[in-house]
Amino acid sequence: MRTTDVEFTVLDEVEWTTRRSAHREHVDALVGAYAEGRRHGRSHPVLDFLFTYYNLKPGLLRRWSPGFGTVLTGAGADDFVGSTGFEVDRSFEQSAVRVSDEFLVRRRSTLEFVEHLTRVTAAREPVLRCFGLHEWAMVYRGDPASVRHDVPLRLGPAATDRVVESAQLGCTHYDAFRFFTPEAAPLNARVLARADQLRLEQPGCLHANMDLYKWCTKLAPLVPSDLVLRCFELALRARELDMRASPYDLRDLGYTPVEIETAAGRAEYVRAQATVSAEAAPLREEVSLLCRRLLAYQ
């Protein structure tokens, strides 16, 4: 089976191995030290999220794919034989592989969901008034022994609770809201459910913007690794802001707090959140367009 109406790009071995090497070097520069720490059993309260919650090990981020619609030729293409989503392209006299039509068909429902979600999210105005309080709501009146990260609370438990009680929680992202403590959930502007995702997801939300990386990884290797990596870099910047604005004291790890309990800190957070939202907008459009293009092939 070969998908019709696809103009396949053909890369020779020199070109695609150069691209693959550059990708691996880029990943190693970003997370090589972190990956080494993981191999020695060291946890990291900021970076772990990008590899545990999103369930993608650093080694898998190093895997390179040209995305659907590109054929890799040359003897080295045999390296991809047996890799998820790839198949041998026998229309070439030499070794050649590409992401398979079958894999594209199998990912149709995910493509449809991601296209819908990214499109409706992009159509909404960014909401920039949550101040990162979702992390505070996750520890509100909680058992100190069950705090999510093994680092101290910057203000201590009682003062952390008072910050939550003095603010209006306005989380719009279900996958953050679902980790609120039972006492914090009713304090949110609305009680969220999974069914609200398509209706409420908005482009100012740090987690919605981090999730662009998640959707790319769920669609890999259909998505070019260049796009995956750009979404990862955005997620990395968003996660750092997320945790700098959190109630945790991460100064020993080099993260300066954004003190959202103060007016100056809230203003700083809004400026940084708006920057992330602006950086996410073209990536969200690129992901959405890619999904539409892939769906048109089927």
PDB file of C-alpha atoms in Angstrom:
ATOM      1  CA  MET A   1       0.000   0.000   0.000  1.00  0.00           C
ATOM      2  CA  ARG A   2       1.275   3.475  -0.834  1.00  0.00           C
ATOM      3  CA  THR A   3      -0.567   6.673  -0.012  1.00  0.00           C
ATOM      4  CA  THR A   4      -1.747   8.519  -3.098  1.00  0.00           C
ATOM      5  CA  ASP A   5      -1.256  12.235  -3.737  1.00  0.00           C
ATOM      6  CA  VAL A   6       1.947  12.391  -1.689  1.00  0.00           C
ATOM      7  CA  GLU A   7       4.999  13.979  -3.282  1.00  0.00           C
ATOM      8  CA  PHE A   8       7.765  12.144  -1.436  1.00  0.00           C
ATOM      9  CA  THR A   9      11.030  13.936  -0.720  1.00  0.00           C
ATOM     10  CA  VAL A  10      14.092  11.741  -1.132  1.00  0.00           C
ATOM     11  CA  LEU A  11      17.159  12.341   1.046  1.00  0.00           C
ATOM     12  CA  ASP A  12      20.485  10.698   0.298  1.00  0.00           C
ATOM     13  CA  GLU A  13      22.519   9.230   3.117  1.00  0.00           C
ATOM     14  CA  VAL A  14      24.898  12.160   3.504  1.00  0.00           C
ATOM     15  CA  GLU A  15      22.051  14.631   3.904  1.00  0.00           C
ATOM     16  CA  TRP A  16      19.883  12.702   6.315  1.00  0.00           C
ATOM     17  CA  THR A  17      22.757  11.465   8.499  1.00  0.00           C
ATOM     18  CA  THR A  18      23.953  15.074   8.786  1.00  0.00           C
ATOM     19  CA  ARG A  19      20.497  16.136   9.922  1.00  0.00           C
ATOM     20  CA  ARG A  20      20.283  13.230  12.368  1.00  0.00           C
ATOM     21  CA  SER A  21      23.669  14.040  13.888  1.00  0.00           C
ATOM     22  CA  ALA A  22      22.748  17.703  14.301  1.00  0.00           C
ATOM     23  CA  HIS A  23      19.505  16.687  16.024  1.00  0.00           C
ATOM     24  CA  ARG A  24      21.291  14.400  18.465  1.00  0.00           C
ATOM     25  CA  GLU A  25      23.887  17.036  19.268  1.00  0.00           C
ATOM     26  CA  HIS A  26      21.125  19.569  19.922  1.00  0.00           C
ATOM     27  CA  VAL A  27      19.307  17.209  22.284  1.00  0.00           C
ATOM     28  CA  ASP A  28      22.519  16.351  24.131  1.00  0.00           C
ATOM     29  CA  ALA A  29      23.286  20.046  24.612  1.00  0.00           C
ATOM     30  CA  LEU A  30      19.819  20.592  26.092  1.00  0.00           C
ATOM     31  CA  VAL A  31      19.425  17.572  28.336  1.00  0.00           C
ATOM     32  CA  GLY A  32      22.671  15.611  28.291  1.00  0.00           C
ATOM     33  CA  ALA A  33      23.604  16.552  31.855  1.00  0.00           C
ATOM     34  CA  TYR A  34      20.075  15.800  33.037  1.00  0.00           C
ATOM     35  CA  ALA A  35      20.086  12.403  31.306  1.00  0.00           C
ATOM     36  CA  GLU A  36      23.393  11.564  32.964  1.00  0.00           C
ATOM     37  CA  GLY A  37      21.880  12.420  36.334  1.00  0.00           C
ATOM     38  CA  ARG A  38      18.914  10.149  35.647  1.00  0.00           C
ATOM     39  CA  ARG A  39      21.268   7.280  34.870  1.00  0.00           C
ATOM     40  CA  HIS A  40      22.693   7.739  38.359  1.00  0.00           C
ATOM     41  CA  GLY A  41      19.256   7.829  39.962  1.00  0.00           C
ATOM     42  CA  ARG A  42      19.108  11.590  40.546  1.00  0.00           C
ATOM     43  CA  SER A  43      15.715  13.273  40.319  1.00  0.00           C
ATOM     44  CA  HIS A  44      15.055  16.870  39.267  1.00  0.00           C
ATOM     45  CA  PRO A  45      11.864  18.656  40.395  1.00  0.00           C
ATOM     46  CA  VAL A  46      11.757  20.874  37.305  1.00  0.00           C
ATOM     47  CA  LEU A  47      12.933  18.710  34.418  1.00  0.00           C
ATOM     48  CA  ASP A  48      11.533  15.321  35.480  1.00  0.00           C
ATOM     49  CA  PHE A  49       8.063  16.459  34.452  1.00  0.00           C
ATOM     50  CA  LEU A  50       9.078  16.677  30.792  1.00  0.00           C
ATOM     51  CA  PHE A  51      10.154  13.028  30.762  1.00  0.00           C
ATOM     52  CA  THR A  52       7.922  11.325  33.332  1.00  0.00           C
ATOM     53  CA  TYR A  53       4.538  13.037  32.979  1.00  0.00           C
ATOM     54  CA  TYR A  54       5.017  13.163  29.204  1.00  0.00           C
ATOM     55  CA  ASN A  55       6.417   9.629  29.350  1.00  0.00           C
ATOM     56  CA  LEU A  56       9.305  10.076  26.926  1.00  0.00           C
ATOM     57  CA  LYS A  57      12.821   9.170  28.021  1.00  0.00           C
ATOM     58  CA  PRO A  58      15.674  11.481  26.964  1.00  0.00           C
ATOM     59  CA  GLY A  59      17.034   8.707  24.750  1.00  0.00           C
ATOM     60  CA  LEU A  60      13.788   8.634  22.780  1.00  0.00           C
ATOM     61  CA  LEU A  61      13.979  12.389  22.250  1.00  0.00           C
ATOM     62  CA  ARG A  62      17.319  11.749  20.520  1.00  0.00           C
ATOM     63  CA  ARG A  63      15.641   9.512  17.931  1.00  0.00           C
ATOM     64  CA  TRP A  64      15.423  11.354  14.660  1.00  0.00           C
ATOM     65  CA  SER A  65      12.698  11.170  12.024  1.00  0.00           C
ATOM     66  CA  PRO A  66      12.211  13.211   8.853  1.00  0.00           C
ATOM     67  CA  GLY A  67       8.453  12.883   9.294  1.00  0.00           C
ATOM     68  CA  PHE A  68       5.920  11.376   6.939  1.00  0.00           C
ATOM     69  CA  GLY A  69       6.542  11.983   3.247  1.00  0.00           C
ATOM     70  CA  THR A  70      10.331  11.647   3.185  1.00  0.00           C
ATOM     71  CA  VAL A  71      12.310   8.642   1.976  1.00  0.00           C
ATOM     72  CA  LEU A  72      15.755   7.952   3.437  1.00  0.00           C
ATOM     73  CA  THR A  73      18.128   6.166   1.084  1.00  0.00           C
ATOM     74  CA  GLY A  74      21.516   4.493   1.418  1.00  0.00           C
ATOM     75  CA  ALA A  75      22.882   1.558   3.352  1.00  0.00           C
ATOM     76  CA  GLY A  76      22.449   3.387   6.651  1.00  0.00           C
ATOM     77  CA  ALA A  77      18.694   3.462   6.125  1.00  0.00           C
ATOM     78  CA  ASP A  78      18.671  -0.125   7.338  1.00  0.00           C
ATOM     79  CA  ASP A  79      19.114   1.341  10.850  1.00  0.00           C
ATOM     80  CA  PHE A  80      15.409   2.260  10.758  1.00  0.00           C
ATOM     81  CA  VAL A  81      14.184  -1.226   9.857  1.00  0.00           C
ATOM     82  CA  GLY A  82      12.105  -2.438  12.787  1.00  0.00           C
ATOM     83  CA  SER A  83      11.697   1.038  14.273  1.00  0.00           C
ATOM     84  CA  THR A  84       8.134   1.970  15.153  1.00  0.00           C
ATOM     85  CA  GLY A  85       6.310   3.501  12.215  1.00  0.00           C
ATOM     86  CA  PHE A  86       8.951   2.838   9.540  1.00  0.00           C
ATOM     87  CA  GLU A  87       8.847   0.476   6.583  1.00  0.00           C
ATOM     88  CA  VAL A  88      11.167  -0.490   3.747  1.00  0.00           C
ATOM     89  CA  ASP A  89      10.368   1.315   0.485  1.00  0.00           C
ATOM     90  CA  ARG A  90      10.991  -1.274  -2.223  1.00  0.00           C
ATOM     91  CA  SER A  91      10.452   1.142  -5.093  1.00  0.00           C
ATOM     92  CA  PHE A  92      14.162   2.032  -4.873  1.00  0.00           C
ATOM     93  CA  GLU A  93      17.046  -0.129  -6.074  1.00  0.00           C
ATOM     94  CA  GLN A  94      19.092   0.757  -3.006  1.00  0.00           C
ATOM     95  CA  SER A  95      18.114   0.500   0.664  1.00  0.00           C
ATOM     96  CA  ALA A  96      15.334   2.945   1.433  1.00  0.00           C
ATOM     97  CA  VAL A  97      12.903   3.502   4.315  1.00  0.00           C
ATOM     98  CA  ARG A  98      10.099   5.881   5.166  1.00  0.00           C
ATOM     99  CA  VAL A  99       7.299   6.321   7.682  1.00  0.00           C
ATOM    100  CA  SER A 100       4.617   3.896   6.612  1.00  0.00           C
ATOM    101  CA  ASP A 101       1.111   4.497   5.282  1.00  0.00           C
ATOM    102  CA  GLU A 102      -0.180   1.942   7.765  1.00  0.00           C
ATOM    103  CA  PHE A 103       1.182   3.953  10.678  1.00  0.00           C
ATOM    104  CA  LEU A 104      -0.432   7.090   9.277  1.00  0.00           C
ATOM    105  CA  VAL A 105      -3.796   5.328   9.112  1.00  0.00           C
ATOM    106  CA  ARG A 106      -3.414   3.990  12.669  1.00  0.00           C
ATOM    107  CA  ARG A 107      -2.836   7.509  14.008  1.00  0.00           C
ATOM    108  CA  ARG A 108      -5.880   9.002  12.282  1.00  0.00           C
ATOM    109  CA  SER A 109      -7.966   9.478  15.440  1.00  0.00           C
ATOM    110  CA  THR A 110      -5.051  11.149  17.246  1.00  0.00           C
ATOM    111  CA  LEU A 111      -4.441  13.404  14.256  1.00  0.00           C
ATOM    112  CA  GLU A 112      -8.105  14.405  14.235  1.00  0.00           C
ATOM    113  CA  PHE A 113      -8.095  15.196  17.946  1.00  0.00           C
ATOM    114  CA  VAL A 114      -4.848  17.187  17.860  1.00  0.00           C
ATOM    115  CA  GLU A 115      -5.945  19.136  14.781  1.00  0.00           C
ATOM    116  CA  HIS A 116      -9.243  20.018  16.451  1.00  0.00           C
ATOM    117  CA  LEU A 117      -7.656  20.936  19.782  1.00  0.00           C
ATOM    118  CA  THR A 118      -4.897  23.108  18.314  1.00  0.00           C
ATOM    119  CA  ARG A 119      -7.312  24.871  15.971  1.00  0.00           C
ATOM    120  CA  VAL A 120      -9.903  25.793  18.594  1.00  0.00           C
ATOM    121  CA  THR A 121      -7.223  26.734  21.125  1.00  0.00           C
ATOM    122  CA  ALA A 122      -5.543  29.100  18.656  1.00  0.00           C
ATOM    123  CA  ALA A 123      -8.876  30.807  17.941  1.00  0.00           C
ATOM    124  CA  ARG A 124      -9.271  31.971  21.554  1.00  0.00           C
ATOM    125  CA  GLU A 125      -7.753  34.993  23.254  1.00  0.00           C
ATOM    126  CA  PRO A 126      -4.947  34.195  25.720  1.00  0.00           C
ATOM    127  CA  VAL A 127      -6.012  34.333  29.375  1.00  0.00           C
ATOM    128  CA  LEU A 128      -3.120  35.639  31.477  1.00  0.00           C
ATOM    129  CA  ARG A 129      -4.452  35.842  35.012  1.00  0.00           C
ATOM    130  CA  CYS A 130      -3.840  32.408  36.554  1.00  0.00           C
ATOM    131  CA  PHE A 131      -0.450  33.505  38.006  1.00  0.00           C
ATOM    132  CA  GLY A 132       0.752  29.912  38.097  1.00  0.00           C
ATOM    133  CA  LEU A 133      -1.418  29.158  41.124  1.00  0.00           C
ATOM    134  CA  HIS A 134      -2.153  25.620  39.927  1.00  0.00           C
ATOM    135  CA  GLU A 135       1.089  24.441  41.577  1.00  0.00           C
ATOM    136  CA  TRP A 136       0.032  26.115  44.814  1.00  0.00           C
ATOM    137  CA  ALA A 137      -3.391  24.467  44.597  1.00  0.00           C
ATOM    138  CA  MET A 138      -1.682  21.073  44.326  1.00  0.00           C
ATOM    139  CA  VAL A 139      -0.263  21.457  47.864  1.00  0.00           C
ATOM    140  CA  TYR A 140      -3.079  23.477  49.454  1.00  0.00           C
ATOM    141  CA  ARG A 141      -3.900  22.060  52.902  1.00  0.00           C
ATOM    142  CA  GLY A 142      -2.162  18.879  51.846  1.00  0.00           C
ATOM    143  CA  ASP A 143      -0.261  16.378  53.934  1.00  0.00           C
ATOM    144  CA  PRO A 144       3.372  17.632  54.085  1.00  0.00           C
ATOM    145  CA  ALA A 145       4.480  14.036  53.625  1.00  0.00           C
ATOM    146  CA  SER A 146       2.724  13.857  50.256  1.00  0.00           C
ATOM    147  CA  VAL A 147       4.093  17.061  48.698  1.00  0.00           C
ATOM    148  CA  ARG A 148       4.843  16.361  45.045  1.00  0.00           C
ATOM    149  CA  HIS A 149       8.506  17.428  45.104  1.00  0.00           C
ATOM    150  CA  ASP A 150      11.190  16.724  47.675  1.00  0.00           C
ATOM    151  CA  VAL A 151      12.087  20.391  48.135  1.00  0.00           C
ATOM    152  CA  PRO A 152      10.837  22.848  50.781  1.00  0.00           C
ATOM    153  CA  LEU A 153       7.964  25.247  50.290  1.00  0.00           C
ATOM    154  CA  ARG A 154       9.371  28.751  49.934  1.00  0.00           C
ATOM    155  CA  LEU A 155       6.835  30.337  52.330  1.00  0.00           C
ATOM    156  CA  GLY A 156       6.038  27.276  54.419  1.00  0.00           C
ATOM    157  CA  PRO A 157       2.698  25.397  54.466  1.00  0.00           C
ATOM    158  CA  ALA A 158       0.563  27.929  56.347  1.00  0.00           C
ATOM    159  CA  ALA A 159       1.619  30.957  54.298  1.00  0.00           C
ATOM    160  CA  THR A 160       1.276  28.917  51.090  1.00  0.00           C
ATOM    161  CA  ASP A 161      -2.319  28.118  52.028  1.00  0.00           C
ATOM    162  CA  ARG A 162      -3.023  31.804  52.703  1.00  0.00           C
ATOM    163  CA  VAL A 163      -1.814  32.740  49.218  1.00  0.00           C
ATOM    164  CA  VAL A 164      -4.282  30.276  47.701  1.00  0.00           C
ATOM    165  CA  GLU A 165      -7.114  31.536  49.903  1.00  0.00           C
ATOM    166  CA  SER A 166      -6.437  35.180  49.034  1.00  0.00           C
ATOM    167  CA  ALA A 167      -6.478  34.605  45.271  1.00  0.00           C
ATOM    168  CA  GLN A 168      -9.082  33.598  42.715  1.00  0.00           C
ATOM    169  CA  LEU A 169      -7.975  30.348  41.160  1.00  0.00           C
ATOM    170  CA  GLY A 170      -8.615  30.518  37.419  1.00  0.00           C
ATOM    171  CA  CYS A 171      -7.104  27.352  35.987  1.00  0.00           C
ATOM    172  CA  THR A 172      -8.487  26.399  32.550  1.00  0.00           C
ATOM    173  CA  HIS A 173      -6.400  23.260  31.976  1.00  0.00           C
ATOM    174  CA  TYR A 174      -7.949  20.006  33.142  1.00  0.00           C
ATOM    175  CA  ASP A 175      -4.646  18.121  33.314  1.00  0.00           C
ATOM    176  CA  ALA A 176      -3.378  20.644  35.861  1.00  0.00           C
ATOM    177  CA  PHE A 177      -6.693  20.957  37.693  1.00  0.00           C
ATOM    178  CA  ARG A 178      -6.992  17.205  38.241  1.00  0.00           C
ATOM    179  CA  PHE A 179      -3.970  17.351  40.563  1.00  0.00           C
ATOM    180  CA  PHE A 180      -5.489  20.018  42.839  1.00  0.00           C
ATOM    181  CA  THR A 181      -5.992  18.854  46.407  1.00  0.00           C
ATOM    182  CA  PRO A 182      -9.632  18.069  47.278  1.00  0.00           C
ATOM    183  CA  GLU A 183      -9.743  21.271  49.325  1.00  0.00           C
ATOM    184  CA  ALA A 184      -8.440  23.408  46.453  1.00  0.00           C
ATOM    185  CA  ALA A 185     -10.632  22.121  43.636  1.00  0.00           C
ATOM    186  CA  PRO A 186     -13.834  23.947  44.750  1.00  0.00           C
ATOM    187  CA  LEU A 187     -11.864  27.217  44.940  1.00  0.00           C
ATOM    188  CA  ASN A 188     -11.258  27.233  41.175  1.00  0.00           C
ATOM    189  CA  ALA A 189     -13.426  29.529  39.067  1.00  0.00           C
ATOM    190  CA  ARG A 190     -14.994  26.389  37.637  1.00  0.00           C
ATOM    191  CA  VAL A 191     -14.706  22.705  38.424  1.00  0.00           C
ATOM    192  CA  LEU A 192     -13.128  21.205  35.326  1.00  0.00           C
ATOM    193  CA  ALA A 193     -13.765  17.858  33.662  1.00  0.00           C
ATOM    194  CA  ARG A 194     -12.003  16.093  30.800  1.00  0.00           C
ATOM    195  CA  ALA A 195     -14.925  17.014  28.544  1.00  0.00           C
ATOM    196  CA  ASP A 196     -14.061  20.712  29.043  1.00  0.00           C
ATOM    197  CA  GLN A 197     -10.714  20.422  27.274  1.00  0.00           C
ATOM    198  CA  LEU A 198     -11.888  21.255  23.760  1.00  0.00           C
ATOM    199  CA  ARG A 199     -14.192  23.968  25.085  1.00  0.00           C
ATOM    200  CA  LEU A 200     -11.843  25.758  27.476  1.00  0.00           C
ATOM    201  CA  GLU A 201      -8.236  25.202  26.389  1.00  0.00           C
ATOM    202  CA  GLN A 202      -6.696  28.602  25.683  1.00  0.00           C
ATOM    203  CA  PRO A 203      -3.316  29.766  24.341  1.00  0.00           C
ATOM    204  CA  GLY A 204      -2.197  31.673  27.434  1.00  0.00           C
ATOM    205  CA  CYS A 205      -2.024  28.505  29.520  1.00  0.00           C
ATOM    206  CA  LEU A 206       1.528  27.313  30.172  1.00  0.00           C
ATOM    207  CA  HIS A 207       0.441  23.688  30.259  1.00  0.00           C
ATOM    208  CA  ALA A 208      -1.522  23.935  27.018  1.00  0.00           C
ATOM    209  CA  ASN A 209       1.624  25.318  25.412  1.00  0.00           C
ATOM    210  CA  MET A 210       3.847  22.642  26.947  1.00  0.00           C
ATOM    211  CA  ASP A 211       1.419  20.057  25.590  1.00  0.00           C
ATOM    212  CA  LEU A 212       2.392  20.921  22.023  1.00  0.00           C
ATOM    213  CA  TYR A 213       5.449  18.802  22.766  1.00  0.00           C
ATOM    214  CA  LYS A 214       3.223  16.009  24.071  1.00  0.00           C
ATOM    215  CA  TRP A 215       1.076  15.952  20.933  1.00  0.00           C
ATOM    216  CA  CYS A 216       4.169  15.856  18.718  1.00  0.00           C
ATOM    217  CA  THR A 217       5.575  12.885  20.609  1.00  0.00           C
ATOM    218  CA  LYS A 218       2.257  11.042  20.407  1.00  0.00           C
ATOM    219  CA  LEU A 219       2.343  11.486  16.627  1.00  0.00           C
ATOM    220  CA  ALA A 220       6.027  10.623  16.174  1.00  0.00           C
ATOM    221  CA  PRO A 221       7.547   9.568  13.818  1.00  0.00           C
ATOM    222  CA  LEU A 222       4.930  11.209  11.551  1.00  0.00           C
ATOM    223  CA  VAL A 223       6.122  14.577  12.870  1.00  0.00           C
ATOM    224  CA  PRO A 224       9.579  15.775  11.799  1.00  0.00           C
ATOM    225  CA  SER A 225      12.020  15.743  14.691  1.00  0.00           C
ATOM    226  CA  ASP A 226      12.853  19.379  14.058  1.00  0.00           C
ATOM    227  CA  LEU A 227       9.304  20.327  15.043  1.00  0.00           C
ATOM    228  CA  VAL A 228       9.322  17.954  18.018  1.00  0.00           C
ATOM    229  CA  LEU A 229      12.519  19.556  19.289  1.00  0.00           C
ATOM    230  CA  ARG A 230      11.270  23.126  18.846  1.00  0.00           C
ATOM    231  CA  CYS A 231       8.153  22.224  20.821  1.00  0.00           C
ATOM    232  CA  PHE A 232      10.343  20.599  23.474  1.00  0.00           C
ATOM    233  CA  GLU A 233      12.436  23.762  23.807  1.00  0.00           C
ATOM    234  CA  LEU A 234       9.247  25.760  24.317  1.00  0.00           C
ATOM    235  CA  ALA A 235       8.048  23.234  26.905  1.00  0.00           C
ATOM    236  CA  LEU A 236      11.385  23.522  28.679  1.00  0.00           C
ATOM    237  CA  ARG A 237      11.089  27.317  28.940  1.00  0.00           C
ATOM    238  CA  ALA A 238       7.460  27.064  30.048  1.00  0.00           C
ATOM    239  CA  ARG A 239       8.256  24.432  32.662  1.00  0.00           C
ATOM    240  CA  GLU A 240      11.015  26.583  34.135  1.00  0.00           C
ATOM    241  CA  LEU A 241       8.579  29.494  34.479  1.00  0.00           C
ATOM    242  CA  ASP A 242       5.953  27.126  35.860  1.00  0.00           C
ATOM    243  CA  MET A 243       8.230  26.031  38.684  1.00  0.00           C
ATOM    244  CA  ARG A 244       9.848  29.414  39.327  1.00  0.00           C
ATOM    245  CA  ALA A 245       6.318  30.678  40.057  1.00  0.00           C
ATOM    246  CA  SER A 246       5.479  27.623  42.154  1.00  0.00           C
ATOM    247  CA  PRO A 247       5.501  27.523  45.975  1.00  0.00           C
ATOM    248  CA  TYR A 248       8.707  25.456  45.964  1.00  0.00           C
ATOM    249  CA  ASP A 249      12.081  26.900  46.916  1.00  0.00           C
ATOM    250  CA  LEU A 250      14.332  25.991  43.988  1.00  0.00           C
ATOM    251  CA  ARG A 251      17.071  28.561  44.518  1.00  0.00           C
ATOM    252  CA  ASP A 252      19.634  25.859  45.339  1.00  0.00           C
ATOM    253  CA  LEU A 253      19.036  24.527  41.789  1.00  0.00           C
ATOM    254  CA  GLY A 254      19.583  27.959  40.260  1.00  0.00           C
ATOM    255  CA  TYR A 255      15.940  28.974  39.720  1.00  0.00           C
ATOM    256  CA  THR A 256      15.090  32.493  40.874  1.00  0.00           C
ATOM    257  CA  PRO A 257      11.535  32.583  42.219  1.00  0.00           C
ATOM    258  CA  VAL A 258       8.762  34.564  40.606  1.00  0.00           C
ATOM    259  CA  GLU A 259       7.052  35.778  43.765  1.00  0.00           C
ATOM    260  CA  ILE A 260       3.455  35.665  42.620  1.00  0.00           C
ATOM    261  CA  GLU A 261       2.307  36.417  46.171  1.00  0.00           C
ATOM    262  CA  THR A 262       3.346  40.036  45.449  1.00  0.00           C
ATOM    263  CA  ALA A 263       2.009  42.531  42.904  1.00  0.00           C
ATOM    264  CA  ALA A 264       5.449  42.823  41.294  1.00  0.00           C
ATOM    265  CA  GLY A 265       5.746  39.050  41.041  1.00  0.00           C
ATOM    266  CA  ARG A 266       2.324  38.702  39.441  1.00  0.00           C
ATOM    267  CA  ALA A 267       3.224  41.357  36.872  1.00  0.00           C
ATOM    268  CA  GLU A 268       6.493  39.545  36.146  1.00  0.00           C
ATOM    269  CA  TYR A 269       4.600  36.281  35.700  1.00  0.00           C
ATOM    270  CA  VAL A 270       2.076  37.801  33.281  1.00  0.00           C
ATOM    271  CA  ARG A 271       4.867  39.253  31.130  1.00  0.00           C
ATOM    272  CA  ALA A 272       6.689  35.919  30.997  1.00  0.00           C
ATOM    273  CA  GLN A 273       3.464  33.991  30.379  1.00  0.00           C
ATOM    274  CA  ALA A 274       2.604  36.309  27.486  1.00  0.00           C
ATOM    275  CA  THR A 275       6.048  35.693  25.973  1.00  0.00           C
ATOM    276  CA  VAL A 276       5.557  31.927  26.116  1.00  0.00           C
ATOM    277  CA  SER A 277       2.096  32.290  24.591  1.00  0.00           C
ATOM    278  CA  ALA A 278       3.488  34.364  21.709  1.00  0.00           C
ATOM    279  CA  GLU A 279       6.268  31.824  21.099  1.00  0.00           C
ATOM    280  CA  ALA A 280       3.749  28.972  21.131  1.00  0.00           C
ATOM    281  CA  ALA A 281       1.402  30.525  18.565  1.00  0.00           C
ATOM    282  CA  PRO A 282       3.415  29.738  15.400  1.00  0.00           C
ATOM    283  CA  LEU A 283       4.282  26.272  16.706  1.00  0.00           C
ATOM    284  CA  ARG A 284       0.609  25.536  17.403  1.00  0.00           C
ATOM    285  CA  GLU A 285      -0.241  26.658  13.865  1.00  0.00           C
ATOM    286  CA  GLU A 286       2.527  24.464  12.448  1.00  0.00           C
ATOM    287  CA  VAL A 287       1.288  21.418  14.363  1.00  0.00           C
ATOM    288  CA  SER A 288      -2.293  22.095  13.285  1.00  0.00           C
ATOM    289  CA  LEU A 289      -1.343  22.513   9.617  1.00  0.00           C
ATOM    290  CA  LEU A 290       0.733  19.335   9.700  1.00  0.00           C
ATOM    291  CA  CYS A 291      -2.217  17.393  11.094  1.00  0.00           C
ATOM    292  CA  ARG A 292      -4.503  18.728   8.377  1.00  0.00           C
ATOM    293  CA  ARG A 293      -1.996  17.828   5.685  1.00  0.00           C
ATOM    294  CA  LEU A 294      -1.570  14.297   7.018  1.00  0.00           C
ATOM    295  CA  LEU A 295      -5.318  13.788   7.324  1.00  0.00           C
ATOM    296  CA  ALA A 296      -5.748  14.889   3.694  1.00  0.00           C
ATOM    297  CA  TYR A 297      -3.548  11.997   2.553  1.00  0.00           C
ATOM    298  CA  GLN A 298      -5.899   9.362   3.889  1.00  0.00           C
TER     299      GLN A 298
END
